[in-house]
JSON list of C-alpha atoms in Angstrom, two decimals:
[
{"chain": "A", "resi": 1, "resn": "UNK", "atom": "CA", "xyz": [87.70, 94.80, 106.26]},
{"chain": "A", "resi": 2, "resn": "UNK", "atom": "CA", "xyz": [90.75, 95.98, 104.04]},
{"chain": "A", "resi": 3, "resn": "UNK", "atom": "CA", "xyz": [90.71, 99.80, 103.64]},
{"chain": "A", "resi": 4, "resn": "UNK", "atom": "CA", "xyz": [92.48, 101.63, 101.26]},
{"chain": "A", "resi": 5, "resn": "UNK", "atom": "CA", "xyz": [93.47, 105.40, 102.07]},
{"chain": "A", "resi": 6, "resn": "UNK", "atom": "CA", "xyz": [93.58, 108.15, 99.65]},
{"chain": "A", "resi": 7, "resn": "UNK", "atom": "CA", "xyz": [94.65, 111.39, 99.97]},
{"chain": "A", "resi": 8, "resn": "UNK", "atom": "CA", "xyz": [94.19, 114.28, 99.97]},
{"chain": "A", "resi": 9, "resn": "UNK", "atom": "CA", "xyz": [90.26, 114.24, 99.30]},
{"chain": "A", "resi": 10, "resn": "UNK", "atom": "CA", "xyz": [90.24, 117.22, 97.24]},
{"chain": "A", "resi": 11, "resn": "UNK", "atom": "CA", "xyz": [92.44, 119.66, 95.71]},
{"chain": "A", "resi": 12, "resn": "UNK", "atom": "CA", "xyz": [92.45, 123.17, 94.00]},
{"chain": "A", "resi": 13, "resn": "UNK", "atom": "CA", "xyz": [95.04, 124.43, 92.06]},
{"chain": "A", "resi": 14, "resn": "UNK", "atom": "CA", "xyz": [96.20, 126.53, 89.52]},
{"chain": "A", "resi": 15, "resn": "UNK", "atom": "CA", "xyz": [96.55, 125.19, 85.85]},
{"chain": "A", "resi": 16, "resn": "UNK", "atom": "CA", "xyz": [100.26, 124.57, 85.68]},
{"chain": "A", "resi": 17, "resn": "UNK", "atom": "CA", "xyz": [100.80, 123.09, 88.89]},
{"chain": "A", "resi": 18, "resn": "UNK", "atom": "CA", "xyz": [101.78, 119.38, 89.88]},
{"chain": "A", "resi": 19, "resn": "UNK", "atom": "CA", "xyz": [99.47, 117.37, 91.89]},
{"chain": "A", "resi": 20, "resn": "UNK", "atom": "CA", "xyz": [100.44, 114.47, 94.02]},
{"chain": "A", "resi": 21, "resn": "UNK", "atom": "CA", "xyz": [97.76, 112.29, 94.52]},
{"chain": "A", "resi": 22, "resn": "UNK", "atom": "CA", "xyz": [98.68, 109.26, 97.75]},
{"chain": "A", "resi": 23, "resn": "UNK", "atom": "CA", "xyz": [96.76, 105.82, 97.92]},
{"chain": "A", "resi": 24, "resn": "UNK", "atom": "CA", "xyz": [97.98, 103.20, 100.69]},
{"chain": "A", "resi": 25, "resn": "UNK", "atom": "CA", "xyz": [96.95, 100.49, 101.71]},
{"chain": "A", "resi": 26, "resn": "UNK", "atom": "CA", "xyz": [95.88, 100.43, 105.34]},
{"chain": "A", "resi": 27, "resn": "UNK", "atom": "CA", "xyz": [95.95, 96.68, 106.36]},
{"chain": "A", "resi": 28, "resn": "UNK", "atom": "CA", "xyz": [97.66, 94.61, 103.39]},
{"chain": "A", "resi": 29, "resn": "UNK", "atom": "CA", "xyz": [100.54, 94.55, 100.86]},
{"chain": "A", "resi": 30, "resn": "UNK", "atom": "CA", "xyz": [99.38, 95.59, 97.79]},
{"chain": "A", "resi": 31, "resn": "UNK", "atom": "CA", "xyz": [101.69, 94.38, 94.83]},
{"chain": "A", "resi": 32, "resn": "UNK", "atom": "CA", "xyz": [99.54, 95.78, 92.59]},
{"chain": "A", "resi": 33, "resn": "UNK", "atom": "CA", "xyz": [97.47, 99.06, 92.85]},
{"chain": "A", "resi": 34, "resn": "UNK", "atom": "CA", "xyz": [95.60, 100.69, 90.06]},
{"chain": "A", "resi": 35, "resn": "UNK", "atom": "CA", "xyz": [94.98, 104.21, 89.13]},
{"chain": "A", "resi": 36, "resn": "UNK", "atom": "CA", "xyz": [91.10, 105.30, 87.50]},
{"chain": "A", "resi": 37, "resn": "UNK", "atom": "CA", "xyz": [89.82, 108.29, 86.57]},
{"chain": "A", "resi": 38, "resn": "UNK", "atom": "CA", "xyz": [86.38, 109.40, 86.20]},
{"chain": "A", "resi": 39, "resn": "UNK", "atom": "CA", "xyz": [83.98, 112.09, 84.73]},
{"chain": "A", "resi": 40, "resn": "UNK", "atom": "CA", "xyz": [80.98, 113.26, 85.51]},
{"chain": "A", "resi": 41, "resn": "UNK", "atom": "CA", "xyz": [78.43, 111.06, 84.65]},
{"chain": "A", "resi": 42, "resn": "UNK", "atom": "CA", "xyz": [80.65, 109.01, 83.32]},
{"chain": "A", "resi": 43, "resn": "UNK", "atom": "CA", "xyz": [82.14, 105.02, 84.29]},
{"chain": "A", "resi": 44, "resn": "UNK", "atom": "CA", "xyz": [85.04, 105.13, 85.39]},
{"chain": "A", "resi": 45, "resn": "UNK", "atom": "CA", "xyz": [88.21, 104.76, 83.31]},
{"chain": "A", "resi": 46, "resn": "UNK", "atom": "CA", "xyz": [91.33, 102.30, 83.75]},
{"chain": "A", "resi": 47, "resn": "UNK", "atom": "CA", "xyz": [94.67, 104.63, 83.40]},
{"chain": "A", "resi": 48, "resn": "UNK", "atom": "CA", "xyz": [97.66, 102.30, 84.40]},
{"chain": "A", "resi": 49, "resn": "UNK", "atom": "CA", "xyz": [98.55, 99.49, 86.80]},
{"chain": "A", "resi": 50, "resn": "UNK", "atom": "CA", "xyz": [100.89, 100.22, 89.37]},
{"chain": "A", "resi": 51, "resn": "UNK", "atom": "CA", "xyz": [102.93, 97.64, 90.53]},
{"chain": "A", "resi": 52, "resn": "UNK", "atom": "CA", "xyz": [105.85, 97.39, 93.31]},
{"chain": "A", "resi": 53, "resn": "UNK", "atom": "CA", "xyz": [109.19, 97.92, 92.48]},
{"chain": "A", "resi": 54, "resn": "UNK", "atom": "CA", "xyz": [108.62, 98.59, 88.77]},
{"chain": "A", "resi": 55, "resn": "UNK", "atom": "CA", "xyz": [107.16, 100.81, 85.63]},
{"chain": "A", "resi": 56, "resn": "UNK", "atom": "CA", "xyz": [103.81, 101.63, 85.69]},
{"chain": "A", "resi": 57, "resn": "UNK", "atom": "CA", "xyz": [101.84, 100.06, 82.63]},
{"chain": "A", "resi": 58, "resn": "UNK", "atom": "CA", "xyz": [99.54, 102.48, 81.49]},
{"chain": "A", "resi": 59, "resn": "UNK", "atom": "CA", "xyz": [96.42, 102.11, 79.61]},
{"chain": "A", "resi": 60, "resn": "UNK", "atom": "CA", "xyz": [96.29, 103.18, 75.77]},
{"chain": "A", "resi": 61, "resn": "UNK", "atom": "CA", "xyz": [95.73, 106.76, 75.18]},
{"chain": "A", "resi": 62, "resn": "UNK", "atom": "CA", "xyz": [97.18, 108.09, 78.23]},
{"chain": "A", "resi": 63, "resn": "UNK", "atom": "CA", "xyz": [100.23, 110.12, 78.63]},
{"chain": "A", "resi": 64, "resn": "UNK", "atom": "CA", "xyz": [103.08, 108.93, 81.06]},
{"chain": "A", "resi": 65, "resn": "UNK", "atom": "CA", "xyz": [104.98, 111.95, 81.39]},
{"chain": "A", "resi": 66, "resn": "UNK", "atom": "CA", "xyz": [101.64, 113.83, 82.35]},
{"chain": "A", "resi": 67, "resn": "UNK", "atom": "CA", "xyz": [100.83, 110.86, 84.60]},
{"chain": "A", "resi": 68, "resn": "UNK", "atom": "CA", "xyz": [103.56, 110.05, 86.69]},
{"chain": "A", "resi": 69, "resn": "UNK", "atom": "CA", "xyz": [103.11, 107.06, 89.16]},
{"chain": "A", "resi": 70, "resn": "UNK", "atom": "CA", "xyz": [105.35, 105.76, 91.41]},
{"chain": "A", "resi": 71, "resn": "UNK", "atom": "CA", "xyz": [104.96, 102.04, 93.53]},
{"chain": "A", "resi": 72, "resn": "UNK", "atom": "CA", "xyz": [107.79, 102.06, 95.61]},
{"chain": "A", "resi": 73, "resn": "UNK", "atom": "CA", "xyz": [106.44, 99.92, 98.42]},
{"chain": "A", "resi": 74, "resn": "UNK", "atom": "CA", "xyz": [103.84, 97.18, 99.57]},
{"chain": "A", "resi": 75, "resn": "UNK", "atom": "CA", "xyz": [101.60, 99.90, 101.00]},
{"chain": "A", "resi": 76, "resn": "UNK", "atom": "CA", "xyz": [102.28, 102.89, 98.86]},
{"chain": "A", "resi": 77, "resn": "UNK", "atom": "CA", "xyz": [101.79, 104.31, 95.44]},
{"chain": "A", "resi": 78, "resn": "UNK", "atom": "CA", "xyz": [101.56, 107.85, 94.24]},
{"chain": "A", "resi": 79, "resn": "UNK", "atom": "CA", "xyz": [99.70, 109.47, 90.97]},
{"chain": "A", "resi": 80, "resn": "UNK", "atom": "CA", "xyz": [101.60, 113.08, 90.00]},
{"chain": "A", "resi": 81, "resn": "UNK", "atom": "CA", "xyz": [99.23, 115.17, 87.51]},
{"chain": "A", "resi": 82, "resn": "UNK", "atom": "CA", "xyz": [102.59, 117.30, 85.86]},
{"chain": "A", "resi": 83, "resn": "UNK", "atom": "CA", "xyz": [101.48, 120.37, 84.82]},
{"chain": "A", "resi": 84, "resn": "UNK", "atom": "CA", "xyz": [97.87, 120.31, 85.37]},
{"chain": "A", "resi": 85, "resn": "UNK", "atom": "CA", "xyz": [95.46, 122.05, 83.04]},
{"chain": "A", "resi": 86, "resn": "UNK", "atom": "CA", "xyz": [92.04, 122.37, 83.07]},
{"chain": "A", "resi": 87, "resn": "UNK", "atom": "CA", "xyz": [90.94, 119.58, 81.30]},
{"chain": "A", "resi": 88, "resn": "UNK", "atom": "CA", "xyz": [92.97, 117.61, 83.76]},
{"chain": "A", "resi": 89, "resn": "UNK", "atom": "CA", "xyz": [89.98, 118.01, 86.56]},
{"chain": "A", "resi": 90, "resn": "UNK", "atom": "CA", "xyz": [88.64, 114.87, 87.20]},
{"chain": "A", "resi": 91, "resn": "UNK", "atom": "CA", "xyz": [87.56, 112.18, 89.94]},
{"chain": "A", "resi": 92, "resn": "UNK", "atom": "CA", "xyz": [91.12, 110.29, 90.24]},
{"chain": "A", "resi": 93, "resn": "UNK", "atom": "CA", "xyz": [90.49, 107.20, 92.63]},
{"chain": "A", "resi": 94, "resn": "UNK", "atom": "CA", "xyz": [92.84, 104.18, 93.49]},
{"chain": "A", "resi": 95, "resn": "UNK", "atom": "CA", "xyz": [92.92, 100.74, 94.14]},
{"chain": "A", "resi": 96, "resn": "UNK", "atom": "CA", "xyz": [94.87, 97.95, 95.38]},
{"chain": "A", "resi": 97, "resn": "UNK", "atom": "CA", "xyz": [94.95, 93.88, 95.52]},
{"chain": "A", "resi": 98, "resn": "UNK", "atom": "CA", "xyz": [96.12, 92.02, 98.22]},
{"chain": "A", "resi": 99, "resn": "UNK", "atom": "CA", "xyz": [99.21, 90.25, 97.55]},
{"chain": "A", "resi": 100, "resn": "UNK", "atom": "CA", "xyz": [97.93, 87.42, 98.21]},
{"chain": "A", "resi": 101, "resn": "UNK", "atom": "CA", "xyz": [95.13, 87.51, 95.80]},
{"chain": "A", "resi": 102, "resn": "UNK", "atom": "CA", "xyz": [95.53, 84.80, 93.07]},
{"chain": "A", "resi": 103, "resn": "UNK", "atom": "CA", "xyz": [92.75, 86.01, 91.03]},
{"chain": "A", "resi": 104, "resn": "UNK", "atom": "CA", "xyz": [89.62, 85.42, 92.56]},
{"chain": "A", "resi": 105, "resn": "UNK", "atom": "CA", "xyz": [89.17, 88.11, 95.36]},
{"chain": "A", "resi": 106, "resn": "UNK", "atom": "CA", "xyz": [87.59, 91.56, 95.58]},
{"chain": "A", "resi": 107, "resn": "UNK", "atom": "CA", "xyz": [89.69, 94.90, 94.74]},
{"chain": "A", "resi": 108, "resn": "UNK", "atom": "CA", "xyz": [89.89, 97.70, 97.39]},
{"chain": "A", "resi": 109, "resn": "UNK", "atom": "CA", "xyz": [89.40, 100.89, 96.61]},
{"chain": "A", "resi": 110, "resn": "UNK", "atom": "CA", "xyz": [90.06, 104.54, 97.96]},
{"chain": "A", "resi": 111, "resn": "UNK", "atom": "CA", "xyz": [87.73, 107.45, 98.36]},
{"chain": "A", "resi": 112, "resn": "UNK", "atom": "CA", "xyz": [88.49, 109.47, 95.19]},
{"chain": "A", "resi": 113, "resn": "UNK", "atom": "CA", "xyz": [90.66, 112.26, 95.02]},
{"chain": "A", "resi": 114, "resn": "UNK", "atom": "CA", "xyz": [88.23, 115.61, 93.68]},
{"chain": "A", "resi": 115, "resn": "UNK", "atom": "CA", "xyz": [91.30, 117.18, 91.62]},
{"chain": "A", "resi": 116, "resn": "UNK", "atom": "CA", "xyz": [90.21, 120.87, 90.25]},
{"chain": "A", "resi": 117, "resn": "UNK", "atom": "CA", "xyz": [92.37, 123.16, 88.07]},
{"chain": "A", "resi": 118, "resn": "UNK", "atom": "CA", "xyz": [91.34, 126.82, 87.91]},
{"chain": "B", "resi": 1, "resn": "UNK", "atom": "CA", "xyz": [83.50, 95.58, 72.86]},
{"chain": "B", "resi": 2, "resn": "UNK", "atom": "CA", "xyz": [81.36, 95.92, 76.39]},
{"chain": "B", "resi": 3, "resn": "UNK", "atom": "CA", "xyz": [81.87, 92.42, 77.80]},
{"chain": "B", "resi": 4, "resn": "UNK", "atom": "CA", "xyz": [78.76, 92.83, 79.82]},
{"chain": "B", "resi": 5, "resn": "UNK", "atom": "CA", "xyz": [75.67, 94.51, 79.45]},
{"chain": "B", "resi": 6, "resn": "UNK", "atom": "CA", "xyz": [73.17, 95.97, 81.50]},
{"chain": "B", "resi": 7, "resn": "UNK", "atom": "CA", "xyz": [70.00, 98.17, 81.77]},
{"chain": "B", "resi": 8, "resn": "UNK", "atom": "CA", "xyz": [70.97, 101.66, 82.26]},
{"chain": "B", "resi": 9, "resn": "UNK", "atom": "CA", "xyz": [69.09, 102.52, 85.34]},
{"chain": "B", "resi": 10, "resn": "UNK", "atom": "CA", "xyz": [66.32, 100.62, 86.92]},
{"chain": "B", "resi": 11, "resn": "UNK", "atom": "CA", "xyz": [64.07, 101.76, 90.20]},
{"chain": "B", "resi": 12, "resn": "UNK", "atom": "CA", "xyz": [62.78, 100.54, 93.30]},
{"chain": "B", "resi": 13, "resn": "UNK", "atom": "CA", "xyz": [60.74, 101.33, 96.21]},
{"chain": "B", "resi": 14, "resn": "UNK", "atom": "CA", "xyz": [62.15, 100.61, 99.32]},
{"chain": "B", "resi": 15, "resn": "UNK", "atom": "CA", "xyz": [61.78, 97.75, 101.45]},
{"chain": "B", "resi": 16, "resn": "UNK", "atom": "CA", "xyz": [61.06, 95.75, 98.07]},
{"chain": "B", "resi": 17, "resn": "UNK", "atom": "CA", "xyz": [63.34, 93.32, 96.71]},
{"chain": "B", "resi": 18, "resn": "UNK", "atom": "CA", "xyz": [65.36, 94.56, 93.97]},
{"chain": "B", "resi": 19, "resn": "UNK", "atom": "CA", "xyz": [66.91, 92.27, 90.86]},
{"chain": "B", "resi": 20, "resn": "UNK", "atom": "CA", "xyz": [69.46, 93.86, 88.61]},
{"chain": "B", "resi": 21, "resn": "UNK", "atom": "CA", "xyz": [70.48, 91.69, 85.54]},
{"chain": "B", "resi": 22, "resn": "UNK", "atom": "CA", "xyz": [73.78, 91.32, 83.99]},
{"chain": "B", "resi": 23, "resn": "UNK", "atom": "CA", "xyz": [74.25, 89.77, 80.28]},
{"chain": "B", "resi": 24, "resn": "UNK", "atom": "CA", "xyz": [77.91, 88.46, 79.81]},
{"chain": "B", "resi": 25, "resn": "UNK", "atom": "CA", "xyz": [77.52, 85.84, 76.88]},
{"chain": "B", "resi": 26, "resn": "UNK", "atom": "CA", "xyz": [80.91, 86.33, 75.87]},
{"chain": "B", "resi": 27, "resn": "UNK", "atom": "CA", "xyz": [82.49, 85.03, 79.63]},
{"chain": "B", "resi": 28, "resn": "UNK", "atom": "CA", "xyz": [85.00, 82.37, 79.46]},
{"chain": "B", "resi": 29, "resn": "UNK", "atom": "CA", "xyz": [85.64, 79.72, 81.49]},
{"chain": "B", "resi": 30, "resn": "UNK", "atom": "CA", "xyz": [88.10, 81.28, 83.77]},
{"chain": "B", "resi": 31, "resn": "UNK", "atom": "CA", "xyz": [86.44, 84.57, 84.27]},
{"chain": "B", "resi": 32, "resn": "UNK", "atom": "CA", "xyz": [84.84, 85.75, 87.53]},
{"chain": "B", "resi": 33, "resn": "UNK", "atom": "CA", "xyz": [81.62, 87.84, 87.72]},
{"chain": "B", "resi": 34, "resn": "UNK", "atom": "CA", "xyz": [82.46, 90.74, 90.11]},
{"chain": "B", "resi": 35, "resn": "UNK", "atom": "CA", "xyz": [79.74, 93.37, 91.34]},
{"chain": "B", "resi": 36, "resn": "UNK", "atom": "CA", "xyz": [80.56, 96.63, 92.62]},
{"chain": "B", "resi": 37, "resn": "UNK", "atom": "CA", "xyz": [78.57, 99.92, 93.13]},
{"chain": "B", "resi": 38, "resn": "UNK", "atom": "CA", "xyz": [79.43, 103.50, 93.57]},
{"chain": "B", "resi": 39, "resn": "UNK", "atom": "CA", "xyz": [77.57, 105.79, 95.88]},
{"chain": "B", "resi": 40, "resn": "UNK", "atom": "CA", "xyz": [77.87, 109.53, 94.88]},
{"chain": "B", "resi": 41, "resn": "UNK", "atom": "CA", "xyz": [81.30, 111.26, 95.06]},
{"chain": "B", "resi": 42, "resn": "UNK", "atom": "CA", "xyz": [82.83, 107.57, 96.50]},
{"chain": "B", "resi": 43, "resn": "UNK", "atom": "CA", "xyz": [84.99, 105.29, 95.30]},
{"chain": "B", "resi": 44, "resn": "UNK", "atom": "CA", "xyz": [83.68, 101.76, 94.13]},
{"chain": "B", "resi": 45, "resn": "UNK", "atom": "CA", "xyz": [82.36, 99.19, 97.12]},
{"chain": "B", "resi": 46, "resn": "UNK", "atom": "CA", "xyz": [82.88, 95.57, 96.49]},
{"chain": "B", "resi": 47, "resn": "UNK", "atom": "CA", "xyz": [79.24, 93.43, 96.69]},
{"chain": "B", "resi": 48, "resn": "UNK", "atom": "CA", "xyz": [79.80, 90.27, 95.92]},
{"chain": "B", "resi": 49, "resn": "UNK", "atom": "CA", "xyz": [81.46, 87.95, 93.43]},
{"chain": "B", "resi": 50, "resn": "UNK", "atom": "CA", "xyz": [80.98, 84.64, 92.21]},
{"chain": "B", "resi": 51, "resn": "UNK", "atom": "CA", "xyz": [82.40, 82.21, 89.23]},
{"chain": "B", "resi": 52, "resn": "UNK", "atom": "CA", "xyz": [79.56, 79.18, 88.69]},
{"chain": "B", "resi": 53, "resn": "UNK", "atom": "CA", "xyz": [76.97, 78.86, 91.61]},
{"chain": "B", "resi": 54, "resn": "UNK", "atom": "CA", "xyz": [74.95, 80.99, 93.37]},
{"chain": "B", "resi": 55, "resn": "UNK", "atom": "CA", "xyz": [76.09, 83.14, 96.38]},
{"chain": "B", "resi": 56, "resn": "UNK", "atom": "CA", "xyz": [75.43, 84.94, 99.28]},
{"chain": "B", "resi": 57, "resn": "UNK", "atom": "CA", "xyz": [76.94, 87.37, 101.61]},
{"chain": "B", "resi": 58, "resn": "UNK", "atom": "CA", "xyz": [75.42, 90.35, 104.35]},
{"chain": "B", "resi": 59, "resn": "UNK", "atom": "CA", "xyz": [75.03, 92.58, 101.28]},
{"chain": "B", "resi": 60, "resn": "UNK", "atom": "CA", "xyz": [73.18, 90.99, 98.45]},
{"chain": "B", "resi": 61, "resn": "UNK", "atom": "CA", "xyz": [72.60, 87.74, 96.59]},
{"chain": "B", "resi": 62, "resn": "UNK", "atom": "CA", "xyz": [74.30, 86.23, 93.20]},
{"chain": "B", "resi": 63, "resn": "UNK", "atom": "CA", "xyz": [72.20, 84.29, 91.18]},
{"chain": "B", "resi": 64, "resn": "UNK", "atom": "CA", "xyz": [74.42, 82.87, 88.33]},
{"chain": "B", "resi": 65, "resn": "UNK", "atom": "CA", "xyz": [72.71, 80.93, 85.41]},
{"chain": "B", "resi": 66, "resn": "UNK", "atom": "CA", "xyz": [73.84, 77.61, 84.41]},
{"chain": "B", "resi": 67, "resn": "UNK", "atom": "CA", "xyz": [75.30, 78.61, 81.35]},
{"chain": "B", "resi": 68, "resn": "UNK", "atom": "CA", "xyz": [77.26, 81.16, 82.77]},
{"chain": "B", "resi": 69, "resn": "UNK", "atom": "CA", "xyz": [76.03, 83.68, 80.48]},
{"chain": "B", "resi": 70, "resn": "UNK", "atom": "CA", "xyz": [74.29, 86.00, 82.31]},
{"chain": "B", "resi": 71, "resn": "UNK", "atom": "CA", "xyz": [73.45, 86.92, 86.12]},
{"chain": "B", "resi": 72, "resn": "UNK", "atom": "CA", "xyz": [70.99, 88.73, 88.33]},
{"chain": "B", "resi": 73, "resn": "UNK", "atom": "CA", "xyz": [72.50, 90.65, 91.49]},
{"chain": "B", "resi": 74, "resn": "UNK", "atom": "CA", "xyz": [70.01, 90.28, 94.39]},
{"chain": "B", "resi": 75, "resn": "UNK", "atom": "CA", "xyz": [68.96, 93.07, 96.96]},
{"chain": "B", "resi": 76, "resn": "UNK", "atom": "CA", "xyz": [66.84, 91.61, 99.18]},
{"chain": "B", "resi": 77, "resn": "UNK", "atom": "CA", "xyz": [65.04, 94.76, 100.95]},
{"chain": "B", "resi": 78, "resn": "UNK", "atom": "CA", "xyz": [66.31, 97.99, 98.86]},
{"chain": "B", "resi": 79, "resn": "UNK", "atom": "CA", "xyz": [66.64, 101.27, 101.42]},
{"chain": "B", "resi": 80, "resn": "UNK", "atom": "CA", "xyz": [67.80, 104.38, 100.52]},
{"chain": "B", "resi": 81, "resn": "UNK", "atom": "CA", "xyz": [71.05, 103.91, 101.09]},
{"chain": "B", "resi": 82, "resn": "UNK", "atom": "CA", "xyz": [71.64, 100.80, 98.14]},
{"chain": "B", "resi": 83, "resn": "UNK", "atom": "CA", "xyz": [70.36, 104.30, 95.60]},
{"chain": "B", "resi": 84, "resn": "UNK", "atom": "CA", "xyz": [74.14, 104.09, 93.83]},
{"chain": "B", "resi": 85, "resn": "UNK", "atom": "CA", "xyz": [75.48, 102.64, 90.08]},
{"chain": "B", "resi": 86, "resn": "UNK", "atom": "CA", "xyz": [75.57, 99.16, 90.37]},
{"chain": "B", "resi": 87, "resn": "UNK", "atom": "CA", "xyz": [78.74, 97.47, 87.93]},
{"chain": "B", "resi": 88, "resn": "UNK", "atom": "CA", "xyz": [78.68, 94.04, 86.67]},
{"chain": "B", "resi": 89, "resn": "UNK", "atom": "CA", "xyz": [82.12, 92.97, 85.42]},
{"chain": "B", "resi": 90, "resn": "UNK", "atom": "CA", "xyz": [84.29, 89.96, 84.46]},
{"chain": "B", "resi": 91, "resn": "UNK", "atom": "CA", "xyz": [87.30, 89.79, 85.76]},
{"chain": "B", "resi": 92, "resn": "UNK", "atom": "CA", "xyz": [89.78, 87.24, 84.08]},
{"chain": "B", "resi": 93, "resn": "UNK", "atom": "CA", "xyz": [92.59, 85.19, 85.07]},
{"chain": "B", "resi": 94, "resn": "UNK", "atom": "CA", "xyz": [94.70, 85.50, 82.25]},
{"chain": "B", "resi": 95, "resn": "UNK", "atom": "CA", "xyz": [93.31, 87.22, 78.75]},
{"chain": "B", "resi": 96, "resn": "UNK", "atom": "CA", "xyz": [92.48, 90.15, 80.47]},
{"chain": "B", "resi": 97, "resn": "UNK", "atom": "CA", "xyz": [95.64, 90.66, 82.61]},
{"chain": "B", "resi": 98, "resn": "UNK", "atom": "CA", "xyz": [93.53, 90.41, 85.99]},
{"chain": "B", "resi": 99, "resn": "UNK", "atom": "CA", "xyz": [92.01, 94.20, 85.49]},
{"chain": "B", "resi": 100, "resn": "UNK", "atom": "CA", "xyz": [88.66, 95.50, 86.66]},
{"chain": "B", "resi": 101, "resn": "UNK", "atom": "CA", "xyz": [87.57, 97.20, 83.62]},
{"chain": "B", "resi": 102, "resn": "UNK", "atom": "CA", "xyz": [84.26, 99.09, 84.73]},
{"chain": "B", "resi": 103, "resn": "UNK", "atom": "CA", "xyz": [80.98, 99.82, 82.17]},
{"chain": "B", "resi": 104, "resn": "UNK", "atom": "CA", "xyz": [78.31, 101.74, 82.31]},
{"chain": "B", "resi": 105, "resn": "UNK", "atom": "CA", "xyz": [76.59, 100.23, 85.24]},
{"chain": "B", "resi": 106, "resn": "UNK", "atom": "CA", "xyz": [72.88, 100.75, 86.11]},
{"chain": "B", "resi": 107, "resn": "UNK", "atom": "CA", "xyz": [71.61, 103.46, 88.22]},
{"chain": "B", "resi": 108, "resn": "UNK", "atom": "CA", "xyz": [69.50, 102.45, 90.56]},
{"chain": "B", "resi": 109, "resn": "UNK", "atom": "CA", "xyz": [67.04, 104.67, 92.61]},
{"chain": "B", "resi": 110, "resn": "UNK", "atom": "CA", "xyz": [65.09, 103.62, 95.60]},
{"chain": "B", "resi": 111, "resn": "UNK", "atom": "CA", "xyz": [62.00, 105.05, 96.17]},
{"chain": "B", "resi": 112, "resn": "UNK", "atom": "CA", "xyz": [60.58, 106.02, 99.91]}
]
């Protein structure tokens, strides 16, 4: 079945640092690719759509210069944390739709990235 | 406003057949009812999805009523390994650009 990769699983890092965060999709073009992030015990939360070749739409409430994402191709799209504090630690996970979805078909998702900011 | 609604957590003892409902009385015509779960520290797994009648697939059942407005997600034998947050949601064609928006979910454990 489609399989989408994330990477890296887990990261530490001191506050202040920039995090990339990687999500690809492993057997289909993904036009679209969306970035979540989630709490403990908590749902998970929509922060932007990602789509190839163009701005990120992000969700309301959440910063765009702090969350930098980046679709530049069919397979790729990137999530940069700038300047990561504390409250920044989070589950971060992807997803992507196949381009040829029209509306109707599941969404892939990654692993989760385990992002932690001493 | 939630869009669907569902029981916060609900239990089962393995090997038993396990029904987890889903209230969406606000769908629309258009909309698809999508179930995913999450297993601890994992990223959603797509279940099964379905837009008017009932279906099936190696993973669960979809029982959709005939007004649309709610649905029942159907394990057929629960093991330990379906223990996870189950998520009912709508996902639209058009009003609500295409996005899986995720609720609370139900937590379901499976007892040995």
């Amino acid at each position: 079945g489609a399989v989408v990769s994330q990477h890296p699983s887990w990261v530490i890092c001191k506050s202040g640092t920039s995090v990339k965060i990687e999500c690809r999709s492993l057997d289909f073009q993904a036009t679209t690719m969306f970035w979540y992030r989630q709490f403990p015990k908590q749902s998970l939360m929509l922060m932007a759509t990602s789509n190839e070749g163009s701005k990120a739409t992000y969700e309301q409430g959440v910063e765009k210069d702090k969350f930098l994402i980046n679709h530049a191709s069919l397979t790729l799209s990137t999530l940069t944390v700038t300047s990561a504090h504390p409250e920044d630690s989070s589950f971060y996970i992807c997803s992507a739709r196949d381009f040829r979805d029209r509306g109707n078909q599941p969404q892939h998702f990654g692993d989760g990235t385990r992002l932690s900011i001493l | 406003d939630a869009k669907t609604t569902q029981p916060n957590s609900m239990e089962s003892n393995e090997e038993e057949p396990v029904h987890l409902p889903c209230n969406h009385s606000t769908i629309s015509g258009t909309d698809y009812i999508h179930w995913y779960r999450q297993l601890p520290s994992q990223g959603p797994e797509y279940v099964i999805h379905g837009l008017t009648s009932n279906v099936n697939n190696r993973m669960a059942s979809l029982a959709i009523a005939e007004d649309r407005k709610s649905s029942t997600l159907i394990l057929h034998r629960a093991t330990l390994r379906d223990a996870a947050v189950y998520y009912c949601i709508l996902r639209g064609l058009m009003e609500y650009g295409n996005k899986l928006v995720f609720g609370a979910g139900t937590i379901l454990r499976v007892k040995s």
